[in-house]
PDBQT receptor file of N, H, CA, C and O in Angstrom, charges set to zero:
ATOM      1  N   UNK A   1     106.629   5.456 101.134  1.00  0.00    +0.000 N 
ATOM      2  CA  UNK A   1     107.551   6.334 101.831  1.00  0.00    +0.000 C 
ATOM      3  C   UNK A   1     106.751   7.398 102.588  1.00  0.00    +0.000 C 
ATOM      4  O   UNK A   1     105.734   7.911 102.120  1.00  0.00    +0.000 OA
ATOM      5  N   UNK A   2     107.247   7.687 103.730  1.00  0.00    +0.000 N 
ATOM      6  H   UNK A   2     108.073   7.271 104.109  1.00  0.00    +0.000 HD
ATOM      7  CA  UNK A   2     106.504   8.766 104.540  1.00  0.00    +0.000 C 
ATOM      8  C   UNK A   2     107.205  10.124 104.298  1.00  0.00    +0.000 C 
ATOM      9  O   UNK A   2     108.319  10.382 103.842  1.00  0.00    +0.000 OA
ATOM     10  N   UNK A   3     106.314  10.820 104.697  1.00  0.00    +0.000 N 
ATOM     11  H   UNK A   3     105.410  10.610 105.067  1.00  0.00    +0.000 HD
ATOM     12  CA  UNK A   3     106.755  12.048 104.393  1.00  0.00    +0.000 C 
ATOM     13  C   UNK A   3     108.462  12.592 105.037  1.00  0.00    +0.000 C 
ATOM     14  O   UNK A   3     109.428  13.157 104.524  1.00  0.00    +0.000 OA
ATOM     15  N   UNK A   4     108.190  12.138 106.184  1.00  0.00    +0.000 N 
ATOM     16  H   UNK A   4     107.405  11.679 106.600  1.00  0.00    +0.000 HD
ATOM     17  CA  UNK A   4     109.209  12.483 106.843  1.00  0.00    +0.000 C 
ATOM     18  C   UNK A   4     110.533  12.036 106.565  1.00  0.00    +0.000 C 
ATOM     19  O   UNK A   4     111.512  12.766 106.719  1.00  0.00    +0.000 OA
ATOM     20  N   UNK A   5     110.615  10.460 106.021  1.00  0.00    +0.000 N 
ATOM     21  H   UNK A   5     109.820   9.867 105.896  1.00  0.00    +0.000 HD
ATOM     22  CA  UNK A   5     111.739  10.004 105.416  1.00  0.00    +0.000 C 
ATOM     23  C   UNK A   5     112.187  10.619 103.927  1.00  0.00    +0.000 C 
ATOM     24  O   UNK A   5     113.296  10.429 103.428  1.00  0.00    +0.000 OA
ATOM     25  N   UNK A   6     110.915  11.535 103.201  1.00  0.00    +0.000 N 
ATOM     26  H   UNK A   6     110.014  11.690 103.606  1.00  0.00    +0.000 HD
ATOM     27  CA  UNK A   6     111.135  12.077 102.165  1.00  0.00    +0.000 C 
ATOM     28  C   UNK A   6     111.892  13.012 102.552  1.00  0.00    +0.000 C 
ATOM     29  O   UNK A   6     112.921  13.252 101.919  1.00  0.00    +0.000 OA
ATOM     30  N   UNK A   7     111.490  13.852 103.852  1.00  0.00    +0.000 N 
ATOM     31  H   UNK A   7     110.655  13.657 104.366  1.00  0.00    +0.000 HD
ATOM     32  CA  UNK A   7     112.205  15.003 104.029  1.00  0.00    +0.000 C 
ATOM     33  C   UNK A   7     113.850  15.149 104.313  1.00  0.00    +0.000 C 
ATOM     34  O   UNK A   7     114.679  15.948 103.878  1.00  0.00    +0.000 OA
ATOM     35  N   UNK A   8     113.961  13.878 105.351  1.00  0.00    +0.000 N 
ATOM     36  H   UNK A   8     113.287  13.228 105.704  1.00  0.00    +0.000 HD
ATOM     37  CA  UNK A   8     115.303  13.369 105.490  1.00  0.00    +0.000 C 
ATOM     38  C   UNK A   8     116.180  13.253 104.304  1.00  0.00    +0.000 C 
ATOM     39  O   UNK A   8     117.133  14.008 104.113  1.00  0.00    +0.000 OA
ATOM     40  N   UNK A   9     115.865  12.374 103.582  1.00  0.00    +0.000 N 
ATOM     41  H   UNK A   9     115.091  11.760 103.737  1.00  0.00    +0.000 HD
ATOM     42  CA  UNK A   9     116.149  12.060 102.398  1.00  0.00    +0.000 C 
ATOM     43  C   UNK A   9     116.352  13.282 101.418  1.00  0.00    +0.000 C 
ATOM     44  O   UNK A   9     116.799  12.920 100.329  1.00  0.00    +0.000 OA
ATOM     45  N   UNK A  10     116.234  14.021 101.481  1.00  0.00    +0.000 N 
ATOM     46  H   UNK A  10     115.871  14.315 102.365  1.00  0.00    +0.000 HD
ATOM     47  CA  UNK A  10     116.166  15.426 100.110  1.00  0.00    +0.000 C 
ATOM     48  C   UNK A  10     117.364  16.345 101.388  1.00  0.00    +0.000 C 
ATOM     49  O   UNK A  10     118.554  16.359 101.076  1.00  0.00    +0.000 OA
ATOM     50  N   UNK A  11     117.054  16.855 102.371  1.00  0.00    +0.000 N 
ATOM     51  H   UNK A  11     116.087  16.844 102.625  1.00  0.00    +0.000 HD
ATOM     52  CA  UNK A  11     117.905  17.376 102.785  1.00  0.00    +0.000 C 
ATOM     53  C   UNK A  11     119.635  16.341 103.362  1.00  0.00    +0.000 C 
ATOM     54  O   UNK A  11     120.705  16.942 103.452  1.00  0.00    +0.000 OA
ATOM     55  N   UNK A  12     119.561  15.424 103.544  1.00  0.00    +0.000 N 
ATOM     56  H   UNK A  12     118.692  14.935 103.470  1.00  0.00    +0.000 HD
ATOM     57  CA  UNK A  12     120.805  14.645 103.058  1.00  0.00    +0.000 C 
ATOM     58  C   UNK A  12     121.494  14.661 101.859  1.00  0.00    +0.000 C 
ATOM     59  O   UNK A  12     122.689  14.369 101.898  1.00  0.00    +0.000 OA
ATOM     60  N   UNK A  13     120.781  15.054 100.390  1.00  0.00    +0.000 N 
ATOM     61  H   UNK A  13     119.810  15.291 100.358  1.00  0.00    +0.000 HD
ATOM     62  CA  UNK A  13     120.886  15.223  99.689  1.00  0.00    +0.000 C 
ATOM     63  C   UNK A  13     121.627  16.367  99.629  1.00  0.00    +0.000 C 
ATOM     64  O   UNK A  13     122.775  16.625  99.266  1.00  0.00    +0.000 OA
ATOM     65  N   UNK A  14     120.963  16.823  99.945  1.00  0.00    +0.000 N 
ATOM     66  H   UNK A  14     120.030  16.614 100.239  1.00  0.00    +0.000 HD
ATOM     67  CA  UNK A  14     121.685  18.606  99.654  1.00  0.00    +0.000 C 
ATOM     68  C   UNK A  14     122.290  19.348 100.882  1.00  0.00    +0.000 C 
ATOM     69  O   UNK A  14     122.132  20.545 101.119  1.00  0.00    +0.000 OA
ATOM     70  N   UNK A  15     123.478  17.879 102.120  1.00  0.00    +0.000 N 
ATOM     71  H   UNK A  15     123.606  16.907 101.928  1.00  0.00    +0.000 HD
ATOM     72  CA  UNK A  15     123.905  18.315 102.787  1.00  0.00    +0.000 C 
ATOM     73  C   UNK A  15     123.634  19.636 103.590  1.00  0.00    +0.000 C 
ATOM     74  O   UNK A  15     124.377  20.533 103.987  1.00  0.00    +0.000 OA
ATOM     75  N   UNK A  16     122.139  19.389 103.686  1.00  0.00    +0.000 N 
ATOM     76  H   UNK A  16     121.534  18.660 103.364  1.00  0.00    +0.000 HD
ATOM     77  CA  UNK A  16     121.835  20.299 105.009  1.00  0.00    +0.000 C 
ATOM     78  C   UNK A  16     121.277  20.251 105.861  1.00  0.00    +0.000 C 
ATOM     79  O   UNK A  16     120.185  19.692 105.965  1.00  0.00    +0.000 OA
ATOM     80  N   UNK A  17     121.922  20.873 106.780  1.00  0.00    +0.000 N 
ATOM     81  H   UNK A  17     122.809  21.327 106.695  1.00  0.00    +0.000 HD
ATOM     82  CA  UNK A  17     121.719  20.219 108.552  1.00  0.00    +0.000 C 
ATOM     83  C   UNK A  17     119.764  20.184 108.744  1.00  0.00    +0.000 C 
ATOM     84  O   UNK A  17     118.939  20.411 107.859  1.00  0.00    +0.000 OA
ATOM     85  N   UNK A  18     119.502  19.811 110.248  1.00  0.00    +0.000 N 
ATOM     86  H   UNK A  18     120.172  19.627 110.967  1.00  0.00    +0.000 HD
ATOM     87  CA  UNK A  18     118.322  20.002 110.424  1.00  0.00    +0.000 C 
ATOM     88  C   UNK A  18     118.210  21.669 110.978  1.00  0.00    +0.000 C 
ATOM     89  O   UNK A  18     117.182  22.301 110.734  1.00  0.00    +0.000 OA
ATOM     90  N   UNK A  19     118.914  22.058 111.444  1.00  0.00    +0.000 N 
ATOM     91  H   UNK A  19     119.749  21.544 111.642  1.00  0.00    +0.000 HD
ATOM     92  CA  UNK A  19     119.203  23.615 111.870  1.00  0.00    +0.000 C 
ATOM     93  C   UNK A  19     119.278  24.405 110.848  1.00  0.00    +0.000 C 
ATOM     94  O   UNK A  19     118.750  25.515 110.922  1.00  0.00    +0.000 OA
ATOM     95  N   UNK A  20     120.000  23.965 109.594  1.00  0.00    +0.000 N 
ATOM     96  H   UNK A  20     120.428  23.063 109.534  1.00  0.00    +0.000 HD
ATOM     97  CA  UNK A  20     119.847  24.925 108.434  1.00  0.00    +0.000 C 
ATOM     98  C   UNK A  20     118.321  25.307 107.316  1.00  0.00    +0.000 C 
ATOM     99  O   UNK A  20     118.107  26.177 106.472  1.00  0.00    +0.000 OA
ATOM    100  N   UNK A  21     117.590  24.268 107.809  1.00  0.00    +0.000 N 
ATOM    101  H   UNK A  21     117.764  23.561 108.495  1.00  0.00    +0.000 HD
ATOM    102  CA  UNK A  21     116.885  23.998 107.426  1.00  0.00    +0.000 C 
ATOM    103  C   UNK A  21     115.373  24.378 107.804  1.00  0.00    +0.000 C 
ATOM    104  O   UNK A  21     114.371  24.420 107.090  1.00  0.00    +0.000 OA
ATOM    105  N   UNK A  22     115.573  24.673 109.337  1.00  0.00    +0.000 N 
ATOM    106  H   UNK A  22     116.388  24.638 109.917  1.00  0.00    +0.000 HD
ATOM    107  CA  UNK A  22     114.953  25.278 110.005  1.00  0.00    +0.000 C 
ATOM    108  C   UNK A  22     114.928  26.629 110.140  1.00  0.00    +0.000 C 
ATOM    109  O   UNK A  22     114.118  27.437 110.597  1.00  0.00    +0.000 OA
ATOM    110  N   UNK A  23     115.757  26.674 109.752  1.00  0.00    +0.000 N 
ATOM    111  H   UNK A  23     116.415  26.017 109.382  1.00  0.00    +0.000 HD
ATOM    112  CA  UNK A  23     116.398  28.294 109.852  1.00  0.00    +0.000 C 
ATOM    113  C   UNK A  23     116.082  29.058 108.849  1.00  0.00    +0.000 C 
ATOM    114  O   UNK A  23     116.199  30.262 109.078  1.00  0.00    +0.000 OA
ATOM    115  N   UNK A  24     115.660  28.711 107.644  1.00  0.00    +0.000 N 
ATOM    116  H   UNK A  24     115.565  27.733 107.458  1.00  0.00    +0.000 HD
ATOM    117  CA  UNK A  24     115.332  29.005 106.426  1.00  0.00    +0.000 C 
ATOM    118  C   UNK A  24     113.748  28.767 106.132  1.00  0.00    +0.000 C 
ATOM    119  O   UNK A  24     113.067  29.453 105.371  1.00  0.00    +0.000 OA
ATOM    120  N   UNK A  25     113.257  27.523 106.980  1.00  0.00    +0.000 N 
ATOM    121  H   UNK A  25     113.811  26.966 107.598  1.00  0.00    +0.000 HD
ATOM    122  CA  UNK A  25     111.700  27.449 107.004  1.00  0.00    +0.000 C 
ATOM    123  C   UNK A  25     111.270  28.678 108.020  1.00  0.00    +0.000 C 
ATOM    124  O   UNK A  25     110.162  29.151 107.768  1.00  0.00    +0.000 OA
ATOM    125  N   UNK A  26     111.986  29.270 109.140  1.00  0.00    +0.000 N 
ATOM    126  H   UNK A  26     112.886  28.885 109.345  1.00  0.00    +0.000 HD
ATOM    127  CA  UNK A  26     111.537  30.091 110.194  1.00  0.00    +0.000 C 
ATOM    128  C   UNK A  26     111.045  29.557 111.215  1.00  0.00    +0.000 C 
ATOM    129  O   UNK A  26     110.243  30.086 111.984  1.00  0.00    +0.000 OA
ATOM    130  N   UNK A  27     111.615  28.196 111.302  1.00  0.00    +0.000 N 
ATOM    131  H   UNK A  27     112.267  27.766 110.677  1.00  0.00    +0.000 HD
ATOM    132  CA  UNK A  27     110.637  27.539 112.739  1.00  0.00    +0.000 C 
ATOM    133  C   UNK A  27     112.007  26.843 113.257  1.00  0.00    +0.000 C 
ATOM    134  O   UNK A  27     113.161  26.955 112.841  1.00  0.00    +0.000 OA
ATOM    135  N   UNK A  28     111.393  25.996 114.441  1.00  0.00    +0.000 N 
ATOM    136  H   UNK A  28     110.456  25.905 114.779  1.00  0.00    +0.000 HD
ATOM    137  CA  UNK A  28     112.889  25.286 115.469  1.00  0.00    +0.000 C 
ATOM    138  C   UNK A  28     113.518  24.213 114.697  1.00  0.00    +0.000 C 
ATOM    139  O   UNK A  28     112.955  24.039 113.617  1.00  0.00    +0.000 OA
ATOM    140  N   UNK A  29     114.548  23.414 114.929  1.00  0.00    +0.000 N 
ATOM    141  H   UNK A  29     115.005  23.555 115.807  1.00  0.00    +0.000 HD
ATOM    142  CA  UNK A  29     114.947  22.528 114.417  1.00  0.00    +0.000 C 
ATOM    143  C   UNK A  29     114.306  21.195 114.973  1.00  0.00    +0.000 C 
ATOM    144  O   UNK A  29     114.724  20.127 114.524  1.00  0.00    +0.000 OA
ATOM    145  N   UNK A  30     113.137  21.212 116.096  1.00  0.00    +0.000 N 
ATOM    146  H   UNK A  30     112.797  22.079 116.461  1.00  0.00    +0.000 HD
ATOM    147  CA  UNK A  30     112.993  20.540 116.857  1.00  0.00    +0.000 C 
ATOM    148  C   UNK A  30     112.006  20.228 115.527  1.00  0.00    +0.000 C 
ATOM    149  O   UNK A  30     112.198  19.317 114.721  1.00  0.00    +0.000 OA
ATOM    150  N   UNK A  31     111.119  21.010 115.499  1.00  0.00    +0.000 N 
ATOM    151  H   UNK A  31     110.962  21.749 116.154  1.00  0.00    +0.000 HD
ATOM    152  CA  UNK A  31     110.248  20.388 114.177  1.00  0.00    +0.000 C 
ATOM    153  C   UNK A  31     110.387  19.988 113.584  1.00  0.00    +0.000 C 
ATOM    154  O   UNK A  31     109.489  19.181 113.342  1.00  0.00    +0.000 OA
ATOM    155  N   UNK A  32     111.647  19.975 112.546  1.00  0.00    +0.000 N 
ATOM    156  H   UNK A  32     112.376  20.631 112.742  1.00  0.00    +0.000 HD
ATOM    157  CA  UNK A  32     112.480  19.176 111.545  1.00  0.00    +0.000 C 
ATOM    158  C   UNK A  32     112.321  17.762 112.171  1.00  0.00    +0.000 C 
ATOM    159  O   UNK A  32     111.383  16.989 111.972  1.00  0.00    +0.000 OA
ATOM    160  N   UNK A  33     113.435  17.558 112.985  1.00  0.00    +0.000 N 
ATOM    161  H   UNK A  33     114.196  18.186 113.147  1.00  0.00    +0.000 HD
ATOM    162  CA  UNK A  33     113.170  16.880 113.784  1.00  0.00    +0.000 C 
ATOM    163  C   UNK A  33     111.718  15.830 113.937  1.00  0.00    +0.000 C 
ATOM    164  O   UNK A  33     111.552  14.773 113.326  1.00  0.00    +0.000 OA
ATOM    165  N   UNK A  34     110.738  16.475 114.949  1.00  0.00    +0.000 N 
ATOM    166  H   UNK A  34     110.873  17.333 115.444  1.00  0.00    +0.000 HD
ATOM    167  CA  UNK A  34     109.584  15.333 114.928  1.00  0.00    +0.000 C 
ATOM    168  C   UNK A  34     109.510  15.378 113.289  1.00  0.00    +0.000 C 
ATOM    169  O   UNK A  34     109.687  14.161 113.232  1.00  0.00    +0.000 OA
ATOM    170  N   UNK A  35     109.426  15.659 112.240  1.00  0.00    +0.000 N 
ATOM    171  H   UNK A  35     109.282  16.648 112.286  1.00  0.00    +0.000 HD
ATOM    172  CA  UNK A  35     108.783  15.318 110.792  1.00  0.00    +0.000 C 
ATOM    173  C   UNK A  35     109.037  14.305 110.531  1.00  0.00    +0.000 C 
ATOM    174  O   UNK A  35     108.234  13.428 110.212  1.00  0.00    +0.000 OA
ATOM    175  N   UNK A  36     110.537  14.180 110.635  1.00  0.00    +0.000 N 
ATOM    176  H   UNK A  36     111.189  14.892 110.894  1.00  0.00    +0.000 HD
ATOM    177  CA  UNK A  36     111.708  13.209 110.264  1.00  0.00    +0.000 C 
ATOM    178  C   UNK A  36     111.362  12.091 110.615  1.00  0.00    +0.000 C 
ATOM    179  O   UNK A  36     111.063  11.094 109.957  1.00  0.00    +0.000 OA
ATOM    180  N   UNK A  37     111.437  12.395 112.326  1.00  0.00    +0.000 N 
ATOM    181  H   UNK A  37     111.680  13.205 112.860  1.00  0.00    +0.000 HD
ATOM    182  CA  UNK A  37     110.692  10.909 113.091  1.00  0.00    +0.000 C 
ATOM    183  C   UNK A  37     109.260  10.332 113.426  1.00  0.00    +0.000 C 
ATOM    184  O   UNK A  37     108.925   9.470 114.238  1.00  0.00    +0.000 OA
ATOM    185  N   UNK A  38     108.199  11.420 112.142  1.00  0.00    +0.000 N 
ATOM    186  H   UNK A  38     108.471  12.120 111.481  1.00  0.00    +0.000 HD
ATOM    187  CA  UNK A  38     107.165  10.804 112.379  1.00  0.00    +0.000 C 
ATOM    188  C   UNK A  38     105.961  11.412 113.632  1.00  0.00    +0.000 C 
ATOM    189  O   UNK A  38     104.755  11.270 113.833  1.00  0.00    +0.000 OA
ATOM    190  N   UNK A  39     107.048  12.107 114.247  1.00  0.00    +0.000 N 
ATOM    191  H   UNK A  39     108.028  12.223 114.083  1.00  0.00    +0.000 HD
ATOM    192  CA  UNK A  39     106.244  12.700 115.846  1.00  0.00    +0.000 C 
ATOM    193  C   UNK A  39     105.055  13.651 115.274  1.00  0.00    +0.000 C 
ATOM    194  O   UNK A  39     103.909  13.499 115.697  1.00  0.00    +0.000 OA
ATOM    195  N   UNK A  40     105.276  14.352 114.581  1.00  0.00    +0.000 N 
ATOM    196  H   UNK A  40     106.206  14.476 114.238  1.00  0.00    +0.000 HD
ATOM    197  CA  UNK A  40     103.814  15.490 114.433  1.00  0.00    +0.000 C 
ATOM    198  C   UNK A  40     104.430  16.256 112.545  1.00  0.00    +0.000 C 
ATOM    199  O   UNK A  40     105.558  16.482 112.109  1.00  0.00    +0.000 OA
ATOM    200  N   UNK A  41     103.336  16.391 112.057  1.00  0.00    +0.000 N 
ATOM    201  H   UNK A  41     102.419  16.207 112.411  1.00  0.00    +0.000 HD
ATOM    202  CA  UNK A  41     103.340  17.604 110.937  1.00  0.00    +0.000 C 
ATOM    203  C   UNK A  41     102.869  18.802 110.808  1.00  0.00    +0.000 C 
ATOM    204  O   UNK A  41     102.384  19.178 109.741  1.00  0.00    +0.000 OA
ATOM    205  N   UNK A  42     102.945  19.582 111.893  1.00  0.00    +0.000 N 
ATOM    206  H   UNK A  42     103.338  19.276 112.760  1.00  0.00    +0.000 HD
ATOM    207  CA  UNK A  42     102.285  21.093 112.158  1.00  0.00    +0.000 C 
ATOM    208  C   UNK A  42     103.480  21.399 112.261  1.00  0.00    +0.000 C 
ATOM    209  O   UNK A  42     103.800  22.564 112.497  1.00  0.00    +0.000 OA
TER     210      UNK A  42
């Protein structure tokens, strides 16, 4: 499993958006985002 599908996976879990999620890390949702799909991990 990649990281990013881990990440997907745990926040599906706990019904929360990629915006909420971002919002609480302090960065864009766009980042969520590439993790999810693999695009970048910075």
């Amino acid at each position: 499993m990649k990281i990013g599908d881990k990440i997907n996976e745990l926040r599906k879990k706990q019904d929360i958006t990629q915006e909420k999620l971002a919002a609480y890390l302090n960065i864009s949702y766009q980042a969520i985002s590439k993790w999810e799909n693999g695009g970048s991990y910075s």
